[in-house]
Amino acid sequence: MTRTKILFGLAGIALAYGLWMAFTAPPDALQGEYARIINIHVPSFWLAFLAFFVTAFGSIMWLSRKRQRWDRLANSSAEVGVVFTAIGLVTGMIWGQAVWGIAWDWGDPRMASTAVMFFVYLAYLALRAAIDDPVIRARRSAILGAIAVIQVPLVYYSVNLFRTIHQTQSIRPDGSTLPDEMLVAMLVNVAAFTLLYIALLSARLEVAKAEESAETESVLAGDAVKPPKISEVKDV
Amino acid sequence: MSFWAQAWEVARTDIRIESRAGEVFKVVTPFAVVALLVFPIALGFQLSVVREIGIGVFWALSILFGMQIALRQSAADSLERRDVQALLGVDPAARFTGRVMSATLLTLGFMGVLLVAMTLLYAPSLPDGWAVGLIVTSALMAVGLAELGTLAGELTAGLRNRANLASLIVAPLAIPLVMGASQSLEALARDESILPWVLLLAASALALAVGGVALARPLEEAAQ
C-alpha cells in the first residue's frame, strides 16, 4: 500500500470519528444544532491558512534554492488550500443563513477578506496555468506565492480589527470560550482535517511529479522522433 | 549613476513614452468618464442615490482603471529593451522604483480628472474636511496601485492573456487600498479620526514597496 493510500485511510477514520464527536456533542444554547457546522467550517479555514503558509514557504525556498520540488510543494499546497477555503466559505454561508438569516453579510470583514484571499489564490493558479515553461512558471508563481500570504494574517485578525457581527476567535492562547465537549470535538476535527490535508497534498505531489516526468518524456520523444520525409511515405 | 538617479531616469523615460502614446489620458481616462455616465443611467437617474454613491463610484473606478494605468501597453518592456537595460547595469530595484514613480504620477493625474468629472456629474455629498482626507488617501492609494500594477505587470509580462490575468491578480490584492480610502471619508462623516485608515493605506503601500524592491531581481529574471 502506498503512503498516500495509508494517509487517506487514516484521514477517513479520523474524519468519521470527528464527525461522530461533532454530532454527539451537546447543541449550542443559542445556535442550537446549527453550531455543529463549526466543526467543518473552522478546521477548513485553519487548514487553508496552513496550506497558504506552506505555499509561501515553498515559494521562498524555490526562490533561494531553485529546486523543482519546492515549486511542486507550493503549487500542490495552494490547490489544496483553495479547496479548503471554498469549503469554509460555503459552510460559513450555510451557517450564516441559518443563524444570522443572511448568507453573505457585507458588514462582516472576515467574509469579505476571506473571499479576497480565495480570489488571490485563484489568480495564483491562473498565473501558473498561463505559463508553459516550467522554470518561468515556478519563478513567477513563487514571487506571487511569497506576496499573497500577506492576506492570511489580515483575514485571521479582521474580526479583531473591525467592528463586525462575526464572533472573535473561540480558541486563543489565553484559553477557549467553548465548553469542553465542543472544544474536544473541534480539536479532533482539526486533527482529522490536518490528516486530510497531508493526504491530499501527498496525492497532489505525486500527480505533479507524474506531470513533470510526462512533460520531460514528451520533450525527449519530440527530439528523438522525426517525421518521415514525404518521399519515403508510400501509398497504402 | 546612483540608485535614485537610475529610478528617476526610468520614470522620466516612461512619462516621455506615455506623453507620445497618450494611453492614459486619451484612452483610459475618457473610458473611465464614460463609466461614470453609465452608473446614473443604470440606477434610473435617481438623483439622491447618485449623490450618495458618488464617492464610492470614484474609488471603484480609481481601482479598476488605475490598475490599467500601471499595466498599460506603453509601460510593457520588450525583451530587447530589458536586455539593453541589463547591459547598461540598471539596478532592477531602481527600475521597479522608477516604474512605480511614473505610474503613481499618471494615476494621480487620472484620479484628479476623474474626481473633477465625478464632482460635476454626481454633485456628491462630502463630509467637512474632505479635501485633506481625499488628497492624503488618493496619494497613498495611487502609490499602492502603482506598486501592485507594476508587480502584476512583471509577473504577467509576455503572456497571451496578460491584461486579464494581471487584473485578476491586482483587483483582490487592492482591497485593503479601497477599504482604507473609502473608510477614511466614512470616518470623517462620523466625526472620527481617519488615522487608522490612513495607516492601513500607508502600511499596504510600504509592504508592497518593500516586497517589490526585495523581489526586484527575481522579478527581472521572471520577465525574461
GROMACS .gro file of N, CA and C in nm, chain B residues 22-93:
model
  216
  258GLY      N    1  -0.002   5.849  -2.531
  258GLY     CA    2  -0.130   5.904  -2.486
  258GLY      C    3  -0.230   5.800  -2.438
  259GLU      N    4  -0.178   5.687  -2.389
  259GLU     CA    5  -0.267   5.578  -2.349
  259GLU      C    6  -0.353   5.615  -2.228
  260VAL      N    7  -0.292   5.685  -2.132
  260VAL     CA    8  -0.363   5.715  -2.007
  260VAL      C    9  -0.469   5.823  -2.026
  261PHE      N   10  -0.427   5.934  -2.089
  261PHE     CA   11  -0.518   6.049  -2.094
  261PHE      C   12  -0.606   6.054  -2.220
  262LYS      N   13  -0.570   5.971  -2.319
  262LYS     CA   14  -0.654   5.972  -2.440
  262LYS      C   15  -0.743   5.848  -2.448
  263VAL      N   16  -0.711   5.744  -2.371
  263VAL     CA   17  -0.791   5.621  -2.379
  263VAL      C   18  -0.853   5.585  -2.243
  264VAL      N   19  -0.766   5.565  -2.142
  264VAL     CA   20  -0.815   5.516  -2.012
  264VAL      C   21  -0.907   5.618  -1.945
  265THR      N   22  -0.864   5.745  -1.942
  265THR     CA   23  -0.942   5.848  -1.873
  265THR      C   24  -1.080   5.870  -1.937
  266PRO      N   25  -1.087   5.888  -2.070
  266PRO     CA   26  -1.221   5.902  -2.129
  266PRO      C   27  -1.310   5.781  -2.103
  267PHE      N   28  -1.251   5.661  -2.107
  267PHE     CA   29  -1.328   5.539  -2.080
  267PHE      C   30  -1.385   5.542  -1.937
  268ALA      N   31  -1.302   5.589  -1.842
  268ALA     CA   32  -1.347   5.596  -1.702
  268ALA      C   33  -1.460   5.698  -1.687
  269VAL      N   34  -1.452   5.809  -1.761
  269VAL     CA   35  -1.558   5.911  -1.754
  269VAL      C   36  -1.688   5.854  -1.814
  270VAL      N   37  -1.674   5.776  -1.921
  270VAL     CA   38  -1.793   5.710  -1.978
  270VAL      C   39  -1.855   5.617  -1.873
  271ALA      N   40  -1.769   5.546  -1.800
  271ALA     CA   41  -1.819   5.457  -1.694
  271ALA      C   42  -1.895   5.536  -1.588
  272LEU      N   43  -1.847   5.660  -1.560
  272LEU     CA   44  -1.918   5.747  -1.464
  272LEU      C   45  -2.060   5.777  -1.512
  273LEU      N   46  -2.075   5.789  -1.644
  273LEU     CA   47  -2.207   5.819  -1.702
  273LEU      C   48  -2.300   5.698  -1.696
  274VAL      N   49  -2.241   5.579  -1.696
  274VAL     CA   50  -2.322   5.456  -1.701
  274VAL      C   51  -2.399   5.434  -1.569
  275PHE      N   52  -2.333   5.464  -1.456
  275PHE     CA   53  -2.396   5.434  -1.326
  275PHE      C   54  -2.532   5.502  -1.306
  276PRO      N   55  -2.540   5.636  -1.327
  276PRO     CA   56  -2.672   5.700  -1.306
  276PRO      C   57  -2.779   5.645  -1.400
  277ILE      N   58  -2.738   5.609  -1.523
  277ILE     CA   59  -2.836   5.554  -1.618
  277ILE      C   60  -2.885   5.419  -1.566
  278ALA      N   61  -2.790   5.337  -1.519
  278ALA     CA   62  -2.826   5.204  -1.467
  278ALA      C   63  -2.913   5.215  -1.342
  279LEU      N   64  -2.897   5.324  -1.266
  279LEU     CA   65  -2.975   5.342  -1.142
  279LEU      C   66  -3.107   5.415  -1.167
  280GLY      N   67  -3.139   5.439  -1.292
  280GLY     CA   68  -3.268   5.501  -1.324
  280GLY      C   69  -3.273   5.648  -1.292
  281PHE      N   70  -3.159   5.719  -1.300
  281PHE     CA   71  -3.150   5.865  -1.279
  281PHE      C   72  -3.205   5.910  -1.143
  282GLN      N   73  -3.186   5.830  -1.042
  282GLN     CA   74  -3.232   5.871  -0.907
  282GLN      C   75  -3.126   5.962  -0.845
  283LEU      N   76  -3.151   6.091  -0.843
  283LEU     CA   77  -3.051   6.189  -0.803
  283LEU      C   78  -2.997   6.165  -0.661
  284SER      N   79  -3.086   6.130  -0.569
  284SER     CA   80  -3.042   6.112  -0.430
  284SER      C   81  -2.944   5.994  -0.420
  285VAL      N   82  -2.974   5.887  -0.494
  285VAL     CA   83  -2.886   5.770  -0.491
  285VAL      C   84  -2.751   5.805  -0.556
  286VAL      N   85  -2.758   5.878  -0.666
  286VAL     CA   86  -2.636   5.916  -0.738
  286VAL      C   87  -2.546   6.001  -0.648
  287ARG      N   88  -2.605   6.097  -0.577
  287ARG     CA   89  -2.528   6.182  -0.485
  287ARG      C   90  -2.464   6.099  -0.374
  288GLU      N   91  -2.541   6.000  -0.329
  288GLU     CA   92  -2.495   5.916  -0.218
  288GLU      C   93  -2.377   5.827  -0.258
  289ILE      N   94  -2.384   5.770  -0.381
  289ILE     CA   95  -2.281   5.672  -0.420
  289ILE      C   96  -2.162   5.736  -0.491
  290GLY      N   97  -2.167   5.868  -0.513
  290GLY     CA   98  -2.065   5.935  -0.594
  290GLY      C   99  -1.922   5.900  -0.555
  291ILE      N  100  -1.891   5.919  -0.428
  291ILE     CA  101  -1.752   5.899  -0.386
  291ILE      C  102  -1.714   5.749  -0.393
  292GLY      N  103  -1.811   5.661  -0.366
  292GLY     CA  104  -1.785   5.517  -0.377
  292GLY      C  105  -1.753   5.476  -0.520
  293VAL      N  106  -1.828   5.535  -0.613
  293VAL     CA  107  -1.802   5.507  -0.756
  293VAL      C  108  -1.663   5.558  -0.793
  294PHE      N  109  -1.626   5.673  -0.738
  294PHE     CA  110  -1.493   5.730  -0.765
  294PHE      C  111  -1.383   5.632  -0.722
  295TRP      N  112  -1.397   5.577  -0.602
  295TRP     CA  113  -1.294   5.482  -0.554
  295TRP      C  114  -1.292   5.356  -0.640
  296ALA      N  115  -1.412   5.306  -0.672
  296ALA     CA  116  -1.419   5.181  -0.751
  296ALA      C  117  -1.355   5.201  -0.889
  297LEU      N  118  -1.388   5.314  -0.953
  297LEU     CA  119  -1.331   5.339  -1.086
  297LEU      C  120  -1.181   5.368  -1.078
  298SER      N  121  -1.140   5.431  -0.968
  298SER     CA  122  -0.997   5.457  -0.950
  298SER      C  123  -0.919   5.325  -0.945
  299ILE      N  124  -0.975   5.228  -0.875
  299ILE     CA  125  -0.907   5.097  -0.867
  299ILE      C  126  -0.909   5.028  -1.003
  300LEU      N  127  -1.028   5.019  -1.062
  300LEU     CA  128  -1.043   4.940  -1.185
  300LEU      C  129  -0.964   4.999  -1.302
  301PHE      N  130  -0.967   5.133  -1.314
  301PHE     CA  131  -0.895   5.194  -1.425
  301PHE      C  132  -0.751   5.228  -1.386
  302GLY      N  133  -0.730   5.254  -1.257
  302GLY     CA  134  -0.594   5.283  -1.209
  302GLY      C  135  -0.501   5.167  -1.235
  303MET      N  136  -0.553   5.043  -1.220
  303MET     CA  137  -0.466   4.927  -1.244
  303MET      C  138  -0.431   4.916  -1.393
  304GLN      N  139  -0.522   4.964  -1.477
  304GLN     CA  140  -0.492   4.962  -1.621
  304GLN      C  141  -0.378   5.058  -1.655
  305ILE      N  142  -0.362   5.162  -1.572
  305ILE     CA  143  -0.254   5.257  -1.598
  305ILE      C  144  -0.118   5.191  -1.573
  306ALA      N  145  -0.109   5.121  -1.461
  306ALA     CA  146   0.018   5.052  -1.432
  306ALA      C  147   0.044   4.940  -1.532
  307LEU      N  148  -0.064   4.884  -1.586
  307LEU     CA  149  -0.048   4.771  -1.680
  307LEU      C  150  -0.051   4.815  -1.826
  308ARG      N  151  -0.044   4.947  -1.848
  308ARG     CA  152  -0.060   4.998  -1.985
  308ARG      C  153   0.046   4.938  -2.078
  309GLN      N  154   0.007   4.930  -2.203
  309GLN     CA  155   0.094   4.868  -2.304
  309GLN      C  156   0.223   4.946  -2.320
  310SER      N  157   0.213   5.080  -2.306
  310SER     CA  158   0.334   5.161  -2.328
  310SER      C  159   0.438   5.142  -2.216
  311ALA      N  160   0.397   5.077  -2.106
  311ALA     CA  161   0.494   5.051  -1.999
  311ALA      C  162   0.546   4.908  -2.004
  312ALA      N  163   0.498   4.829  -2.101
  312ALA     CA  164   0.543   4.690  -2.112
  312ALA      C  165   0.674   4.687  -2.191
  313ASP      N  166   0.779   4.645  -2.124
  313ASP     CA  167   0.911   4.642  -2.190
  313ASP      C  168   0.923   4.525  -2.286
  314SER      N  169   0.983   4.552  -2.402
  314SER     CA  170   1.014   4.441  -2.492
  314SER      C  171   1.138   4.370  -2.437
  315LEU      N  172   1.162   4.249  -2.485
  315LEU     CA  173   1.280   4.173  -2.441
  315LEU      C  174   1.408   4.250  -2.472
  316GLU      N  175   1.410   4.314  -2.590
  316GLU     CA  176   1.529   4.387  -2.632
  316GLU      C  177   1.557   4.504  -2.536
  317ARG      N  178   1.449   4.574  -2.498
  317ARG     CA  179   1.468   4.688  -2.408
  317ARG      C  180   1.517   4.642  -2.270
  318ARG      N  181   1.465   4.528  -2.226
  318ARG     CA  182   1.512   4.473  -2.099
  318ARG      C  183   1.660   4.437  -2.107
  319ASP      N  184   1.698   4.377  -2.221
  319ASP     CA  185   1.838   4.339  -2.239
  319ASP      C  186   1.928   4.462  -2.237
  320VAL      N  187   1.884   4.568  -2.304
  320VAL     CA  188   1.964   4.691  -2.307
  320VAL      C  189   1.981   4.746  -2.165
  321GLN      N  190   1.870   4.747  -2.090
  321GLN     CA  191   1.877   4.799  -1.952
  321GLN      C  192   1.971   4.714  -1.866
  322ALA      N  193   1.964   4.580  -1.888
  322ALA     CA  194   2.051   4.491  -1.811
  322ALA      C  195   2.197   4.517  -1.847
  323LEU      N  196   2.224   4.534  -1.977
  323LEU     CA  197   2.362   4.559  -2.020
  323LEU      C  198   2.413   4.694  -1.971
  324LEU      N  199   2.322   4.791  -1.958
  324LEU     CA  200   2.360   4.923  -1.907
  324LEU      C  201   2.383   4.921  -1.756
  325GLY      N  202   2.347   4.810  -1.693
  325GLY     CA  203   2.369   4.795  -1.549
  325GLY      C  204   2.262   4.862  -1.465
  326VAL      N  205   2.140   4.874  -1.520
  326VAL     CA  206   2.031   4.935  -1.443
  326VAL      C  207   1.992   4.840  -1.330
  327ASP      N  208   1.992   4.890  -1.209
  327ASP     CA  209   1.955   4.809  -1.092
  327ASP      C  210   1.807   4.771  -1.102
  328PRO      N  211   1.772   4.641  -1.092
  328PRO     CA  212   1.631   4.602  -1.101
  328PRO      C  213   1.543   4.674  -0.999
  329ALA      N  214   1.598   4.699  -0.880
  329ALA     CA  215   1.519   4.769  -0.777
  329ALA      C  216   1.494   4.914  -0.819
   0.00000   0.00000   0.00000
